[in-house]
XYZ file of C-alpha atoms in Angstrom:
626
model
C 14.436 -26.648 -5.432
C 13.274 -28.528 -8.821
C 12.122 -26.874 -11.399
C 9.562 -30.180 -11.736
C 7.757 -28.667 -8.430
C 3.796 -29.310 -8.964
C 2.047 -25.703 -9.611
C -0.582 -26.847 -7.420
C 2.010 -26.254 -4.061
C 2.340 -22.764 -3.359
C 4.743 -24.130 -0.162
C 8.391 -25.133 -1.554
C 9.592 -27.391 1.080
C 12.616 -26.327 3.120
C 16.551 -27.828 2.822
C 15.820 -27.863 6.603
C 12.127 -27.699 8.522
C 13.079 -25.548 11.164
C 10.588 -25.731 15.096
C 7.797 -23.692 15.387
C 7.183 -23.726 19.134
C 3.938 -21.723 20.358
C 4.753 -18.412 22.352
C 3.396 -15.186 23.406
C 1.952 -13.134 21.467
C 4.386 -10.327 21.637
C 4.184 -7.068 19.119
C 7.690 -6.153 17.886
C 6.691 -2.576 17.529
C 10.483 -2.036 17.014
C 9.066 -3.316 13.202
C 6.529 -0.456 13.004
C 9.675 2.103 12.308
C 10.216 -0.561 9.402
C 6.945 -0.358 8.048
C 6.867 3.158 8.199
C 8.917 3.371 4.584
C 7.428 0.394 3.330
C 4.854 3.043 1.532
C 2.275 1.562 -0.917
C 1.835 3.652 -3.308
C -0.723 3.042 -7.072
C -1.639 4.720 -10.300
C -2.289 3.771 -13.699
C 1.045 2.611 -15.286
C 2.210 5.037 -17.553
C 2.755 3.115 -20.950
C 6.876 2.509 -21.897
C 8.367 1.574 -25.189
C 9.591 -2.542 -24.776
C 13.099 -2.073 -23.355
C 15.711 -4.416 -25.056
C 17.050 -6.694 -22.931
C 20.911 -6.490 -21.889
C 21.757 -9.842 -22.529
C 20.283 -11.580 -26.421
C 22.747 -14.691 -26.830
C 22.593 -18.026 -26.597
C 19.360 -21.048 -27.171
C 17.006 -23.220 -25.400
C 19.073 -26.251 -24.362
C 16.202 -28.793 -23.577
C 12.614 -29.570 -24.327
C 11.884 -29.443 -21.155
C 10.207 -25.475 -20.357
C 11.348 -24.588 -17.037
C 9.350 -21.478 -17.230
C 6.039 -23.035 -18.212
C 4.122 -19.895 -16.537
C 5.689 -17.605 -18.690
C 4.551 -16.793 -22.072
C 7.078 -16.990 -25.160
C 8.219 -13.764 -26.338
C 10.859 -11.080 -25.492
C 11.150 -10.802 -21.604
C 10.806 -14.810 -21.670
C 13.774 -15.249 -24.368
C 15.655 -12.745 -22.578
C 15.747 -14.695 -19.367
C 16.407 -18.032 -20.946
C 19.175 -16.876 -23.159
C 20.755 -14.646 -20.091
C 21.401 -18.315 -18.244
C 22.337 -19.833 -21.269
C 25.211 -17.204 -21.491
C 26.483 -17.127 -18.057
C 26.233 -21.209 -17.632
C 27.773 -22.275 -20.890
C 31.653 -23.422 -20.171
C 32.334 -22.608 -23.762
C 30.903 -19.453 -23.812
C 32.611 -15.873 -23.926
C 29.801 -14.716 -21.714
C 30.893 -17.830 -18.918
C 30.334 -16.796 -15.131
C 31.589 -19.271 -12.638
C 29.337 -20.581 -10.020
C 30.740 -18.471 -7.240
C 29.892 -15.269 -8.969
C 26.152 -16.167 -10.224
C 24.502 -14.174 -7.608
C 20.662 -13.325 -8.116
C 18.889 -10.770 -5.069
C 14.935 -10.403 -5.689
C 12.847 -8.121 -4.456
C 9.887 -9.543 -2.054
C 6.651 -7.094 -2.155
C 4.946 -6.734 -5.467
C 7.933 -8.893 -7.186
C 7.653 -12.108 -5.774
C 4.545 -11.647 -3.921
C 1.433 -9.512 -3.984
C 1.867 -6.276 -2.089
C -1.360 -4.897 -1.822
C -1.695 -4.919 0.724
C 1.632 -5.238 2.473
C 2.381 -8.484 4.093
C 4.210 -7.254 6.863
C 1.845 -4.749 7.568
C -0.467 -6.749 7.551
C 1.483 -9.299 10.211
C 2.181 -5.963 12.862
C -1.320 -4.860 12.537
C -2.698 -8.164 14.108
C 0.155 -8.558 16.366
C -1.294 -4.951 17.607
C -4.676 -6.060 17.745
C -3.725 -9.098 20.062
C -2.268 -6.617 22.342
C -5.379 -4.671 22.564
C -6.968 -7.652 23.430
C -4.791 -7.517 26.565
C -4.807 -4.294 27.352
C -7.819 -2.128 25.897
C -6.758 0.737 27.025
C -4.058 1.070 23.851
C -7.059 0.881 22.013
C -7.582 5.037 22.351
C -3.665 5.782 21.803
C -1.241 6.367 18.706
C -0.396 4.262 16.806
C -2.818 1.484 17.852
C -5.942 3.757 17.380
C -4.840 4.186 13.444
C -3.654 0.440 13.085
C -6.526 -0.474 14.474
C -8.196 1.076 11.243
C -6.340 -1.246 9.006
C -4.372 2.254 8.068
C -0.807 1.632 7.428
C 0.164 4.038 5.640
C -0.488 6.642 8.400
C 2.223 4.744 10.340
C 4.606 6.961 8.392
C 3.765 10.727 9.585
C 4.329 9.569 13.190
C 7.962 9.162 12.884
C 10.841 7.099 14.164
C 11.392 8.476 17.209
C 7.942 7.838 18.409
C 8.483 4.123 17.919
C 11.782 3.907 19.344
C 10.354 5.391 22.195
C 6.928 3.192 22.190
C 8.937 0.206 21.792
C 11.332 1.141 24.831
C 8.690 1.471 27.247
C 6.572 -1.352 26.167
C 8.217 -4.180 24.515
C 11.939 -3.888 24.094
C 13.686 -7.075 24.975
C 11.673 -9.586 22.489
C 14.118 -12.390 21.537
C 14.009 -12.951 17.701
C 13.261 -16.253 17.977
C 10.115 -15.776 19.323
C 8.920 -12.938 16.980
C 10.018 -15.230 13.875
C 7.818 -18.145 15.355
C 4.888 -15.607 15.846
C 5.412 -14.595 12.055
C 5.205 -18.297 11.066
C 2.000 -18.571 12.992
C 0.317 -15.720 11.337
C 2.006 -16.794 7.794
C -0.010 -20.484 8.530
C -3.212 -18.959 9.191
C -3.571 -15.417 7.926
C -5.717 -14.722 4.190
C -5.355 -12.366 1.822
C -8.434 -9.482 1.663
C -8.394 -9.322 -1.604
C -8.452 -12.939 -2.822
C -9.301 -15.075 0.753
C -6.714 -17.402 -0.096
C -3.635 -17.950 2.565
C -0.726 -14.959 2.017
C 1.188 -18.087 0.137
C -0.941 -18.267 -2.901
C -0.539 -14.780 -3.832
C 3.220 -15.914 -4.456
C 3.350 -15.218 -7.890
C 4.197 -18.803 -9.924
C 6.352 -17.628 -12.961
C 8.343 -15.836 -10.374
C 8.433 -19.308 -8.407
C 9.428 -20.705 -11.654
C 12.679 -18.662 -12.277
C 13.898 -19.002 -8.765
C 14.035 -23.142 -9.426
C 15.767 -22.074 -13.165
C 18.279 -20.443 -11.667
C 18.777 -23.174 -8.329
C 19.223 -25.431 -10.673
C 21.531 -23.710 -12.839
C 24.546 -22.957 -10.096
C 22.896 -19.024 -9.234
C 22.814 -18.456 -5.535
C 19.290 -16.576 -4.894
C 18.900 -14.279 -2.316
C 16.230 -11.681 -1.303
C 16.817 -8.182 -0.943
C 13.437 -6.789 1.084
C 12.374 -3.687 2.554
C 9.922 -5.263 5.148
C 11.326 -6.245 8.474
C 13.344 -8.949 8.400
C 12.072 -10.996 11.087
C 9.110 -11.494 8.678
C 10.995 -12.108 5.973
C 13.241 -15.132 6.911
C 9.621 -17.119 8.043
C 8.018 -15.860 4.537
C 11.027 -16.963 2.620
C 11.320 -20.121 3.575
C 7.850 -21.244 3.942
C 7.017 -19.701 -0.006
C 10.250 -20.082 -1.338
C 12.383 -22.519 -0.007
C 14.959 -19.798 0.475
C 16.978 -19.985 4.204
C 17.378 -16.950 6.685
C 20.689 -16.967 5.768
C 19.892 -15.617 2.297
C 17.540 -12.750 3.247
C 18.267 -9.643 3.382
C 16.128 -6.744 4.882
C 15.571 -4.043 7.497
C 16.445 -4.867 10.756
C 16.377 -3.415 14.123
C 19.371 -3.541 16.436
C 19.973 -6.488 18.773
C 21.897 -7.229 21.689
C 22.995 -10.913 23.362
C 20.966 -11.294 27.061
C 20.656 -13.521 29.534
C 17.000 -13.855 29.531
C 16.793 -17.024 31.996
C 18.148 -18.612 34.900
C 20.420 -21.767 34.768
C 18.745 -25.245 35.867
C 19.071 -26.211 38.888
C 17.996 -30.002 37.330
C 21.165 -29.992 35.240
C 24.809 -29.310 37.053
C 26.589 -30.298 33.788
C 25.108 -27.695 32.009
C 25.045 -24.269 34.160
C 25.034 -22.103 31.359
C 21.495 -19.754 31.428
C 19.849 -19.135 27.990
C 21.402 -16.650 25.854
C 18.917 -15.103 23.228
C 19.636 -12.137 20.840
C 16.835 -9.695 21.762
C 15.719 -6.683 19.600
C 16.290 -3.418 21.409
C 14.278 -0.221 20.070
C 16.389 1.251 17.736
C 16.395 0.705 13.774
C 19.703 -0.348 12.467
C 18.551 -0.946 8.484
C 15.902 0.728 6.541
C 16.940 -1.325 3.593
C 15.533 0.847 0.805
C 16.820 2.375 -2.655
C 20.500 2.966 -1.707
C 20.800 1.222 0.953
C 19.851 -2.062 -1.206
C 23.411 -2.263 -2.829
C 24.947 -1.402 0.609
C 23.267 -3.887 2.397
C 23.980 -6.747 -0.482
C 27.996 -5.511 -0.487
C 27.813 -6.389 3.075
C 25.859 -9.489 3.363
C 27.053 -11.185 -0.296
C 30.010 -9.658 -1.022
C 29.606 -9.565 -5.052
C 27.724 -7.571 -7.403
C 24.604 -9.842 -8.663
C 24.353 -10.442 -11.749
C 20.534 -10.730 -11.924
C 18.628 -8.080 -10.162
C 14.707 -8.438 -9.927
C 12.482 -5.743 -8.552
C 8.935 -3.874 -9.376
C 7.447 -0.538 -10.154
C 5.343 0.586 -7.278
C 8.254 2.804 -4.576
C 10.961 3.757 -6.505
C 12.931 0.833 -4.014
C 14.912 -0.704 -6.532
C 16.065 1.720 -8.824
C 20.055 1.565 -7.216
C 19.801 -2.316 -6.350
C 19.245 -2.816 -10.301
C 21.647 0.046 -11.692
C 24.540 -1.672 -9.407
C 23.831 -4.985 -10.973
C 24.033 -3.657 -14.281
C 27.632 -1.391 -13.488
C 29.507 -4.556 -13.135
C 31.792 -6.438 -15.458
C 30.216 -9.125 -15.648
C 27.533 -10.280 -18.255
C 24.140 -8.825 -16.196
C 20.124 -8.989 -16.532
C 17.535 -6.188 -14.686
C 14.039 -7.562 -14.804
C 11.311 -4.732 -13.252
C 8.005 -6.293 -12.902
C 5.176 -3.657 -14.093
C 2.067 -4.704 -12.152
C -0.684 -4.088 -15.115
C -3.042 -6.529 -14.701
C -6.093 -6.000 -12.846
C -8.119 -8.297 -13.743
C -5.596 -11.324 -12.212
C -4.196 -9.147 -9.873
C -3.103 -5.035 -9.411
C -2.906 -2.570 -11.917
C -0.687 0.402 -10.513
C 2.501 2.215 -11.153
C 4.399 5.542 -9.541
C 3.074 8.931 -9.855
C 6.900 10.172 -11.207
C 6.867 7.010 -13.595
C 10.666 6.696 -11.944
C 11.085 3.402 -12.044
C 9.991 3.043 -15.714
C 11.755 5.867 -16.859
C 15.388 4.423 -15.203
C 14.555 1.092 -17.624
C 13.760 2.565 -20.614
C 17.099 4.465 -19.881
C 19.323 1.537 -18.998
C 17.867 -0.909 -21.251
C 15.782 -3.312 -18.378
C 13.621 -5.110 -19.641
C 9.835 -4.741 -18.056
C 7.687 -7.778 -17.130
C 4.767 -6.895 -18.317
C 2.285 -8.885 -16.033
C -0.665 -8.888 -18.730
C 1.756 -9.884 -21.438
C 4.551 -12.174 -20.030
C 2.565 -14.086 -17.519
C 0.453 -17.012 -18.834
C -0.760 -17.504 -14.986
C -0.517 -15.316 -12.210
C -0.848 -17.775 -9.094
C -0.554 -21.148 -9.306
C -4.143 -21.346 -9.504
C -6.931 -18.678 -11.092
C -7.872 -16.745 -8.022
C -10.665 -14.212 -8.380
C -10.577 -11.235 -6.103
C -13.030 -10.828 -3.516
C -16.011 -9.612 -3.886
C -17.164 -6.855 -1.157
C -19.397 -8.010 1.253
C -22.343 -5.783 0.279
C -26.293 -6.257 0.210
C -27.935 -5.616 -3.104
C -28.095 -1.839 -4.624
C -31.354 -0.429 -3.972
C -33.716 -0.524 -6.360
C -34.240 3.026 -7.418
C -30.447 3.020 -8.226
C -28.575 1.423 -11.331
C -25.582 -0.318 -9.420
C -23.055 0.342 -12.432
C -23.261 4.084 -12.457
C -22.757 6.133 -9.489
C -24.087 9.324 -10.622
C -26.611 12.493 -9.094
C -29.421 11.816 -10.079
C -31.862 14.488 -11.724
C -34.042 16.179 -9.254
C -37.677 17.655 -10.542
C -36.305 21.385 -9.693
C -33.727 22.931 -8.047
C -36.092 23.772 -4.808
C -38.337 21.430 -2.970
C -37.476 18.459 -4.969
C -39.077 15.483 -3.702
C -37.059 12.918 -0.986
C -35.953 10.109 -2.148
C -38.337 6.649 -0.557
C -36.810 5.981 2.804
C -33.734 4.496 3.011
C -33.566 0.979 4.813
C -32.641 1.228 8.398
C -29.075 1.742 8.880
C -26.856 1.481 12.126
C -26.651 4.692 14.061
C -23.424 7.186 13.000
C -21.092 7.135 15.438
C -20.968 10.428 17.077
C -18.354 12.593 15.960
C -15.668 14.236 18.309
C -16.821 17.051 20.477
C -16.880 20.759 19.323
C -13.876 20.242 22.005
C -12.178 18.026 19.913
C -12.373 19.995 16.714
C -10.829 22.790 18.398
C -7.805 21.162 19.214
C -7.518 19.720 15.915
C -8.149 23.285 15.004
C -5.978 24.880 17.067
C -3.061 21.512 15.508
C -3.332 23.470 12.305
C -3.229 26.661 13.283
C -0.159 26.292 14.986
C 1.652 24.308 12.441
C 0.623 27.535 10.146
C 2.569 29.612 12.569
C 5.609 27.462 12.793
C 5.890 26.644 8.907
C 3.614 28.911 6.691
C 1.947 27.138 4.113
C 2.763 28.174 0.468
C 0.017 30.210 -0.594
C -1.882 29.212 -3.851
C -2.277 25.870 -3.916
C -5.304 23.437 -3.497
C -6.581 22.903 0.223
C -8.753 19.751 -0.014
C -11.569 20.102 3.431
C -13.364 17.425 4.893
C -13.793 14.602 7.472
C -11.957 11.626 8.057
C -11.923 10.522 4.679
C -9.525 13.388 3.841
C -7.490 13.295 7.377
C -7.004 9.852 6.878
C -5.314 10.595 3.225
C -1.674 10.262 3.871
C 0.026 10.121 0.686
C -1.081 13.551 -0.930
C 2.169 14.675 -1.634
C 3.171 11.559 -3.253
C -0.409 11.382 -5.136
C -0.012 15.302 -6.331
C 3.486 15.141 -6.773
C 4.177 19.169 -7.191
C 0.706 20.785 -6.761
C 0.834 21.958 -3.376
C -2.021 20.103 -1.828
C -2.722 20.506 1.157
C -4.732 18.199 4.006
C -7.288 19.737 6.220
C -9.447 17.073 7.163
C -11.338 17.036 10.457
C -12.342 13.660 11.599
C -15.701 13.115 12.070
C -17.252 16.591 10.979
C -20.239 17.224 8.845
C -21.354 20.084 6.204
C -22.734 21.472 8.752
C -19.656 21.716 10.900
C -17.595 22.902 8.088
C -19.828 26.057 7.530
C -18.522 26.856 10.998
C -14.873 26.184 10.912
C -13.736 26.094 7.528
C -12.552 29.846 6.987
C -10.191 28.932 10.003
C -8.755 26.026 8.111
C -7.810 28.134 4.878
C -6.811 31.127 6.326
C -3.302 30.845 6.165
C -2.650 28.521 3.150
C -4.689 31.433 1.067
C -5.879 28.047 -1.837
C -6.477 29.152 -5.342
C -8.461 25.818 -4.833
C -10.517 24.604 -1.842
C -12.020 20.947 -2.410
C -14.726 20.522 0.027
C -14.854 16.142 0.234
C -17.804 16.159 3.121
C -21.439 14.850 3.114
C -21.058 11.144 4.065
C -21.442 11.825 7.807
C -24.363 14.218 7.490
C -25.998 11.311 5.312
C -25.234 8.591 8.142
C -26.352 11.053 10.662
C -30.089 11.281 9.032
C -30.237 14.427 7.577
C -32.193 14.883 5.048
C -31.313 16.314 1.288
C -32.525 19.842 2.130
C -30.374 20.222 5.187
C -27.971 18.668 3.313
C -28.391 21.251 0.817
C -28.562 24.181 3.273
C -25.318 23.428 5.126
C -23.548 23.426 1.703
C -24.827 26.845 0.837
C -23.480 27.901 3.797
C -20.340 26.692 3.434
C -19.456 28.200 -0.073
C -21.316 31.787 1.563
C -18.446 31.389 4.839
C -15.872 30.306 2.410
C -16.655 32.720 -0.486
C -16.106 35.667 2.502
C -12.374 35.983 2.711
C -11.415 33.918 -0.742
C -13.932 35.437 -3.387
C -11.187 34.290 -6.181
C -10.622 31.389 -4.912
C -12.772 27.902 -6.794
C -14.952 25.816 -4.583
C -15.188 22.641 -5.964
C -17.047 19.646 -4.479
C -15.694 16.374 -4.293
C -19.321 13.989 -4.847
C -19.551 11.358 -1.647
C -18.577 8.330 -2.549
C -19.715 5.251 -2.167
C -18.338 2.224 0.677
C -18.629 -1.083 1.265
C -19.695 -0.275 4.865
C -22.684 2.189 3.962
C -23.670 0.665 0.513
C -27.047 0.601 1.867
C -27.225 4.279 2.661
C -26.305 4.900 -1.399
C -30.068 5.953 -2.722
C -29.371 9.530 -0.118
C -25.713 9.591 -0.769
C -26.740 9.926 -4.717
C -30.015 12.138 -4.086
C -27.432 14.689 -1.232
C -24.591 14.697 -4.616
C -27.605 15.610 -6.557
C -29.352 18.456 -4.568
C -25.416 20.052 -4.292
C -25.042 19.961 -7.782
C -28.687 21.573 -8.970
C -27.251 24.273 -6.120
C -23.565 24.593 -7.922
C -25.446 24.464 -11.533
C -28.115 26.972 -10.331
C -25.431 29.630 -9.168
C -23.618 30.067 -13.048
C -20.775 30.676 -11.215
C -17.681 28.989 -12.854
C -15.649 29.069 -9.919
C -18.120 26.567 -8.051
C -17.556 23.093 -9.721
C -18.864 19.739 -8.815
C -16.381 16.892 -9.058
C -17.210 13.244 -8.956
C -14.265 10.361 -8.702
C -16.238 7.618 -7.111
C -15.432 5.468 -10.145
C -12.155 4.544 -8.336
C -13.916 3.135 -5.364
C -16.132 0.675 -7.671
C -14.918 -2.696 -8.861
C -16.030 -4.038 -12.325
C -19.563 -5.354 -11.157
C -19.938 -1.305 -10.046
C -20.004 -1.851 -6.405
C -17.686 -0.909 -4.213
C -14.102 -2.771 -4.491
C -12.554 -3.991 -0.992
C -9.209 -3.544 -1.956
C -10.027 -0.086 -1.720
C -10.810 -0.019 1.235
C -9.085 -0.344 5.034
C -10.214 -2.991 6.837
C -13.490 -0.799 8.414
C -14.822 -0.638 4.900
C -15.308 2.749 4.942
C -12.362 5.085 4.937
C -9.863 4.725 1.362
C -7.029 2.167 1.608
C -3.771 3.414 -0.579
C -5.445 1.785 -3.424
C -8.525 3.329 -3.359
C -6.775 6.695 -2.646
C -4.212 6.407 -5.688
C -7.600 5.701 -7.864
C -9.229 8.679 -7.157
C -5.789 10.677 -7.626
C -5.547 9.665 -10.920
C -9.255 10.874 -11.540
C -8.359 14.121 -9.514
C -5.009 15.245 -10.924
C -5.694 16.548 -14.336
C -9.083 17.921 -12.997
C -7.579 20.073 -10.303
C -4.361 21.062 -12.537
C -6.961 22.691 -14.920
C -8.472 24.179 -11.890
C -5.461 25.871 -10.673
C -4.285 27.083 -14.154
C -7.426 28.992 -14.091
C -7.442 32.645 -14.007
């Protein structure tokens, strides 16, 4: 790879073009297990002193820049004078050839991760099968990927895939999952910036791979995503062979998988192909990082590259660093979201571990002249314009003429019928879910029980987006104020909440009903609630805005406001009105896609983490509360 490579090309050509031949579409759901851990997590980065780089010896050697993405300053110096060091003969610092190992990170430090890549690839591998057999459509976990939902992947557990993938497609041959990848890689876009998945390779990161190619380092990658993903990605962005990935992997086994031709007696031999069986082997995560590079390199690197975002490379980067050998940790801090993502870890782990070890942090605002090889500009969501009674930059209630009998708002345009909800059946086997998982492990009482539809149900990562504030999910997909009123003292019976967040109102809006009735099935709700917990603070969570129902926002706003006159009216200061639709709204105050799964309507991880960091301190003053 030369470090001369034309910005303009985010494909780095190959040391060998390997055959793409056309197969079946075939969904290696053995990978689903693997994307179950590949979490995608966001918040606001917390802010970190500048870490001082390990290595600070040593001087440009050319005029040439070979990092002409990169902006001058610390983290660039750092890098430049770190291979100076270890490739000077003459220096104290000297590290042969054989020993100048370097193992990147893929998602969110080579490549945007949001969302994930691979999950993105099993997700329409899944929806081809559907196509084939529709039926799948109303099971686990095709009805949830089907949603564009990944991160829901997780609560269903390994088992469940191994079994899945036994009955249904065990036997794939690698091969022919690694040319399906390459397909997808050739044709797929990114949501956010409709571009192909290539350009949203980042370019200074591009940059420092050629550097250190060219200077003697052996680069490898060191992913968490499946690895039969990873080799086609690799090589088609990166120029980097299958041989030098490194990732999770399920087990395989050598098969038979076709007769020998009878066309060709000098050659009886049938095709052998390794075939994936349906058990994971690797989850190649935090610890296992360093195990899996001992086994696959066998040296320590002495340049380790990963992100803030999981927590993943915390142990790959510490065991670079614990060698004897002259080392460098770079941890990309994704704080830019104007080029590209601005999110961090709600435990601030990964930034805490450099500011301890001395890694330095690639700022992405600061130390990136360019993103991409070329200015992208995110996509903007698909939405007619706001209506006119409604400024688009401010979500907010608007002020009714008096608390009763306030006037309608002017008819909203016509807007697609709301798909019905479950059946009362339905809800009380989701009910009756609950109820027994209350039995089995009883909830710790006095935390905050956050109610409502799908919205809520669909909200995977509460634990890791509340980290110690006993939150707990009872969303009911599909149900209305109205429903709630009926059900809800069932839901918090057992956790006994010191908080109960009631996020509902969207589906009673899509189903027609008008702001009183609106109104009415909210009173009702606090008066069913307020029964068994009169201690206990009711606050409501505004409805928030979507790409999908953007034209249904004049009654969203007009439903938020009748609530709130009802909350204000009451003087009670254990009913509070929350709003934290800010996090769902993108700089020209409509909604954002990337916070969104691909039906436009429920949160995507993004959107999610956003309206966590608007929720957190609220509800922590909440609890604290006498």
């Amino acid at each position: 790879m030369s470090d001369e490579a034309s910005p303009e090309h985010n494909r780095v050509e190959p040391a060998h073009e390997r055959s793409s031949a056309t197969s079946a579409v075939a969904v290696p759901l053995v990978a689903l297990g693997l994307l179950a851990a590949a979490v995608w997590l966001g918040t606001k980065p917390a802010a970190l002193q500048q870490a001082q780089p390990v290595v600070t010896t040593g001087q440009r050697t050319g005029p040439v820049d070979p990092l002409p993405s990169w902006n001058d300053g610390p983290t660039k110096q750092a890098i430049l004078d770190f291979v100076a060091a270890v490739t000077t003969e003459s220096a104290p610092t000297f590290v042969p050839r054989a020993e100048r190992i370097a193992v990147f990170d893929h998602d969110g430090t080579l490549v945007c991760e949001k969302p994930l890549m691979h999950g993105m690839f099993l997700v329409d591998r899944v929806k081809a099968l559907v196509d084939r057999r529709p039926e799948l459509a109303h099971e686990e976990p095709f009805a949830t990927l089907l949603t564009g939902d990944l991160e829901f992947v997780r609560r269903l557990g390994k088992k469940f895939f191994t079994d899945l993938t036994f009955s249904t497609l065990a036997g794939v041959p690698e091969e022919k999952l690694e040319a399906e990848a390459r397909d997808f890689l050739r044709t797929a876009r990114h949501p956010a910036f409709d571009v192909p998945l290539g350009d949203v390779a980042y370019q200074p990161m591009k940059e420092l791979v050629a550097l250190l190619e060219a200077k003697g380092f052996a680069v490898w990658i060191c992913s968490g995503s499946g690895v039969h993903f990873m080799r086609p990605a690799a090589e088609l962005w990166y120029g980097i062979g299958p041989e030098r990935v490194i990732a999770s992997r399920p087990l395989t086994e050598l098969r038979e998988v076709e007769e020998p031709s009878p066309d060709n007696e000098k050659t009886p031999n049938r095709r052998l192909d390794l075939v994936v069986l349906p058990q994971l082997h690797v989850l190649n995560d935090e610890e296992r990082k360093p195990v899996s590079i001992g086994e696959h390199i066998g040296r320590r690197p002495i340049l380790a590259v990963g992100n803030v975002g999981t927590t993943g490379d915390i142990e790959m980067l510490r065991w670079s660093q614990a060698g004897d050998r002259p080392s460098l940790q770079l941890l990309v801090l994704h704080d830019d979201d104007a080029r590209e993502m601005a999110y961090g870890e709600p435990g601030n782990e990964s930034l805490d571990a450099a500011a301890t070890y001395g890694w330095q942090v690639v700022r992405m605002a600061n130390d990136w002249k360019q993103v991409f090889a070329k200015p992208l500009a995110k996509r903007a969501a698909a939405v007619p314009p706001a209506p006119a009674a409604i400024a688009p930059q401010v979500v907010a209630p608007i002020a009714p003429a008096a608390a009763s009998g306030s006037a309608e708002p002017s008819p909203a345009p016509p807007v697609e019928p709301a798909a019905e909800g479950p059946p009362p059946t339905k809800w009380e086997q989701e009910l009756a879910v609950y109820e027994q998982a209350d039995r089995d492990t009883p909830p710790e009482a006095g935390g905050i029980v956050l109610l409502g539809s799908s919205n809520i149900r669909m909200w995977t990562t509460l634990a890791d987006d509340f980290p110690g504030m006993n939150v707990i999910n009872r969303g009911v997909g599909g149900c209305r104020l109205v429903e709630l009123a009926e059900f809800a003292p069932r839901l918090v019976a057992a956790p006994k909440p010191r908080v109960i967040v009631v996020a509902a109102g969207t589906n009673d809006v899509a189903a027609g009903m008008s702001t009183d009735e609106i109104r009415v099935a909210f009173e009702r709700l606090v008066e069913a609630l307020r029964g068994d917990h009169p201690e206990a603070t009711i606050a409501f969570l505004a409805i928030s805005p979507t790409v999908k129902r953007w034209d249904q926002l004049e009654r969203q706003v007009a439903a938020n406001a009748a609530i709130k006159t009802v909350i204000d009216s009451r003087g009670d200061a254990k009913i509070v009105y929350l709003d934290a639709n800010a996090a769902f709204l993108g700089p020209d105050g409509k909604p954002a896609a990337e916070c969104f799964l691909d039906d436009m309507q429920h949160p995507s991880t993004i959107g999610n983490s956003r309206r966590a960091e608007i929720l957190r301190p609220l509800l922590r003053d909440l609890v604290s509360k006498p």
